């Protein structure tokens, strides 16, 4: 055994190389020290008494700027609870000089300018205006306990040059956490740290100072620093003058800031009003017994951390990159909440969503947000068909970054990309600080916001609105109705399907109570679909045995007022509040009995035509008509057909979902489920066989298309050849 005595022996050559490097560092450190002393003595010759020194502190986040301010001004250093997000100014009299120190917000040490938030970039520049008419010196604070990498070097250079490319003649490097060095001299540290730091020291013309903010009352280090600052003030081009930011630039920045503040106020007001409206809607519904949250976002935006904060436990791993979806559950304020964490850039597809799924787009508030970020998020969300925005809100992570600034200020300053995204989410947003993940108040508010967000969809479902949301969320909404309402709803739901042909064929009868209002076309389109309530049917149910028929005939109608419940609907007073779409009314009546692609794509006829189609098995007839239909019609037909399958399947599942209901509700739902079970299963079988047929036709069409394309190419080639030979002959 080479190392038989079990003592670790270093290889001789490594030892020699290390000793050699140490000797070289020592040599260079001595040379640097001598150079520094020489430069200082030259500058001291020009010293004149100074009565006023204005300083701006610059540096990455956590570099020790605020501690440096306190040490310089001889203040008690208190443990910082929040980040310095806006510039702070401190003043004091030191050794007979009036000293002003401006503390500025730092940037992430591994971020280049393009990655830093606009607000932070601008705040750093605006710091100069807090020590009018301008600073004499900039102190660039660098921690000595962190490796100084090339990335950090570039990040420092880019951020400082935001102020001016000529800033360097006024910069002094202030090494913080000086106690870390122990017996090592500053020069030895500089020489051993590597090329990026040496580059920076040279850029600052070999000006540096070490500060130990842990030693209280060490006046010597501050006196020495003030001396060095005065030397800079007298040196080279500055010779006593201060740096002044261009007045025009300053005015522009301040003007922009003011506009943003005003817009931020408006946004906040708008959000408050929206929330009030949603809350008043929510009062008419019971609170959701459970909730599902899907976290979506780019890489390293804090999705998993947000999941942990929401569930108030370390459910998701934040030390490693998330590479697959994971769902965890917990209870928040008596509500069952499940959170789905997803990998960065995960695309939301329908299969990961359930009825009460809310989507939170996680955005790191400490980073810049550009068009590319917005487009990526939009792509992620629209992978599922693009209908998810109404149940989506923005969740800003890194709330601790905001310090004493508001999220609205950030949204307004970051630019159009972020504003557009927030608007797409209906101006719904929230901030969480995952560093203080035990703070329950932030989660409580988030839960409220999510519930408010879902209210619109739930109301739509109850009133027969958006067909997609209805199919996935009716089950939960049923739970929030009173028991009487539930019975009524299930009864009517069944009746609605069986009774429809009868009500459709009956002669409409005008009553004075009904007032018909026409909806604009675009709203009508949005509202049509499988969940349209046939009011002629509801009218007859509500009016009892006498069989009151509403003047709507067989035209589907929906409720105008979101607050209407089934009970209120029964009240005669509300009959005047029913809306009806007369969209293509004449055509509806003329075509009501025809099963055609056209009638399927017709917003009003689609519902009933589909039902007839599924009953009659007349799919083949329709397929035969495709040739004469437009592509849009064909697409609409396929969409409709799938929706129908989904709707009927989900509808029956909802009826059969017993575990979250009360005993009475269980009984009602079970009864309904049994009734429907066989019918639904056989209906699914029938639909599956039709889907198979569709698939076959699709592959036939693909083949046909390919054949046509190759024939077309061949014809073109032939034509070209003929033309060429004709040309040759000429
Ligand atoms: N200071 C602070 N750090 C945070 C916050 N949120 C997340 N972090 C940190 O950011 C890093 C990344 O957080 P993750 O939650 O793993 O981010 P992710 O989006 O899940 O990352 P991927 O799954 O890899 O895409 C971790 O080191 C977190 O501690 C926050 O609000 N404040
Ligand atoms: Mg993760």
Coordinates of N, CA and C in Angstrom, one line a residue, residues 130 142 176 265 514 635:
X130 N -30.9 62.1 -5.2 CA -31.2 62.3 -3.8 C -30.0 63.0 -3.0
X142 N -18.4 45.3 -2.7 CA -18.2 43.9 -3.1 C -17.9 43.1 -1.8
X176 N -16.6 44.7 1.5 CA -17.4 44.5 2.7 C -17.1 43.1 3.3
X265 N -52.0 53.4 -9.4 CA -53.1 53.7 -8.6 C -54.4 53.2 -9.3
X514 N -93.4 38.1 -20.5 CA -92.1 37.9 -21.1 C -91.6 39.0 -22.0
X635 N -64.7 21.8 -39.2 CA -64.0 21.9 -37.9 C -65.0 22.1 -36.7

